[in-house]
């Protein structure tokens, strides 16, 4: 009972927080200079979406490694849940990035290295599910998709850090600069809104992730009872 | 003692692969003919004179790697798929330890890629009028590219061999993993074509070697899981 009450309280807090972030993105944060119109406000949604896509990839990696070590089917369900959300958030990040690119540079797609990076992440998630669909045996599906997830993670640092450094990029600079030093040159209210949005989107990710894992847990328990 | 046994097992698996391949020549024919057909289609339609001078460095290096990579995808998955198709995988599991199987199959794929490059790259340079100033730099990029591509494609081949529709899956699974590698290889080839100094290819080489090395290390840990499950 207490658990349910805590959970409901957390859900309402998360909903309230996300609502505050949306209001702050449009009414609290000032307009950014050097951008067309109010286009820079998309940063409060686009950056957290890209962050959640990468976070999901990390959660997928941890769950995959846990599966390979302990062979618990729930870890496979955790890995798949993270990948599902990663796929959704990488699509959202790609779409919002394209809208921003069209406003700023009059083209939805510019083959910018960072645009390519997020698309490759999207392709990796899609390939992960294509692999899962192609293996009927559950245990083999879990172990081979976990192996692919670990392998795919190796390419991530190259996509995020190496390739954008080799090619010239239109993309506004990231928070971590090329020198490796933190570059948080943002007006304080904008920064507060961005950080708030990052927290909100992270919370949203974990809420959706927990829902998916709980339903997988119920499914596994029911199957266990049927087999017993 | 154990190291020399592992090495001899790797060489035995490689010898088995070479003997089987020279008997059927399926992978060699697939890769070689795919590469040649694509090269002829590109050379016939584009040729040395259809591209503007300022676009040549970008387009010619990209076209070269597109031909090399897609020709490679037509044959590299066979190294594990044929074991499952012929039901010889179980025997191989008993005969050699996983690391030896991975090593032998990796070396076989590496040799296939080097043979493909030896056939296609000189023909491409001749047919497309691709003047390369830094031949040494280009050779370094090609060898590093083969080492890294063979590492990625071999472990992906092992993963897809046990799934249905494995040939189609090979391209789907390997393209996202290989794309960063291809971007760096195209960059390195363009740099080698423009300058005879070896230093110009170093940034791309660093990326290719480190990505290839990382994939190799991860493959060593993952392969026993993939092979035995």
PDB file of C-alpha atoms in Angstrom, chain B residues 27-39 64-76 108-124 142 146 149:
ATOM      1  CA  UNK B  27      33.352 -16.562 -51.066  1.00  0.00           C
ATOM      2  CA  UNK B  28      36.207 -15.671 -53.432  1.00  0.00           C
ATOM      3  CA  UNK B  29      33.903 -15.692 -56.444  1.00  0.00           C
ATOM      4  CA  UNK B  30      31.150 -13.764 -54.633  1.00  0.00           C
ATOM      5  CA  UNK B  31      33.464 -11.039 -53.337  1.00  0.00           C
ATOM      6  CA  UNK B  32      35.594 -10.774 -56.492  1.00  0.00           C
ATOM      7  CA  UNK B  33      32.700 -10.761 -58.953  1.00  0.00           C
ATOM      8  CA  UNK B  34      30.577  -8.385 -56.849  1.00  0.00           C
ATOM      9  CA  UNK B  35      33.545  -6.008 -56.631  1.00  0.00           C
ATOM     10  CA  UNK B  36      34.284  -6.222 -60.367  1.00  0.00           C
ATOM     11  CA  UNK B  37      30.633  -5.798 -61.398  1.00  0.00           C
ATOM     12  CA  UNK B  38      30.163  -2.759 -59.179  1.00  0.00           C
ATOM     13  CA  UNK B  39      33.454  -1.269 -60.356  1.00  0.00           C
ATOM     14  CA  UNK B  64      36.240   3.284 -53.700  1.00  0.00           C
ATOM     15  CA  UNK B  65      35.204   2.341 -50.143  1.00  0.00           C
ATOM     16  CA  UNK B  66      31.561   1.807 -51.096  1.00  0.00           C
ATOM     17  CA  UNK B  67      32.674  -0.712 -53.738  1.00  0.00           C
ATOM     18  CA  UNK B  68      35.150  -2.404 -51.365  1.00  0.00           C
ATOM     19  CA  UNK B  69      32.743  -2.638 -48.428  1.00  0.00           C
ATOM     20  CA  UNK B  70      29.680  -3.870 -50.285  1.00  0.00           C
ATOM     21  CA  UNK B  71      31.744  -6.412 -52.198  1.00  0.00           C
ATOM     22  CA  UNK B  72      33.082  -7.623 -48.846  1.00  0.00           C
ATOM     23  CA  UNK B  73      29.603  -7.983 -47.313  1.00  0.00           C
ATOM     24  CA  UNK B  74      28.652 -10.429 -50.069  1.00  0.00           C
ATOM     25  CA  UNK B  75      31.145 -13.046 -48.836  1.00  0.00           C
ATOM     26  CA  UNK B  76      32.468 -12.375 -45.344  1.00  0.00           C
ATOM     27  CA  UNK B 108      40.679 -16.021 -43.314  1.00  0.00           C
ATOM     28  CA  UNK B 109      38.388 -12.985 -43.643  1.00  0.00           C
ATOM     29  CA  UNK B 110      41.450 -10.708 -43.472  1.00  0.00           C
ATOM     30  CA  UNK B 111      43.091 -12.614 -46.340  1.00  0.00           C
ATOM     31  CA  UNK B 112      39.848 -12.413 -48.355  1.00  0.00           C
ATOM     32  CA  UNK B 113      39.690  -8.645 -47.842  1.00  0.00           C
ATOM     33  CA  UNK B 114      43.359  -8.157 -48.777  1.00  0.00           C
ATOM     34  CA  UNK B 115      42.822 -10.241 -51.939  1.00  0.00           C
ATOM     35  CA  UNK B 116      39.785  -8.100 -52.792  1.00  0.00           C
ATOM     36  CA  UNK B 117      41.774  -4.880 -52.270  1.00  0.00           C
ATOM     37  CA  UNK B 118      44.676  -6.230 -54.380  1.00  0.00           C
ATOM     38  CA  UNK B 119      42.221  -6.902 -57.230  1.00  0.00           C
ATOM     39  CA  UNK B 120      39.947  -3.869 -57.052  1.00  0.00           C
ATOM     40  CA  UNK B 121      42.135  -0.920 -55.940  1.00  0.00           C
ATOM     41  CA  UNK B 122      44.628  -0.931 -58.896  1.00  0.00           C
ATOM     42  CA  UNK B 123      41.756  -1.461 -61.351  1.00  0.00           C
ATOM     43  CA  UNK B 124      39.770   1.341 -59.727  1.00  0.00           C
ATOM     44  CA  UNK B 142      44.000  -0.170 -46.847  1.00  0.00           C
ATOM     45  CA  UNK B 146      41.172  -4.575 -43.753  1.00  0.00           C
ATOM     46  CA  UNK B 149      36.779  -4.413 -41.077  1.00  0.00           C
TER      47      UNK B 149
END
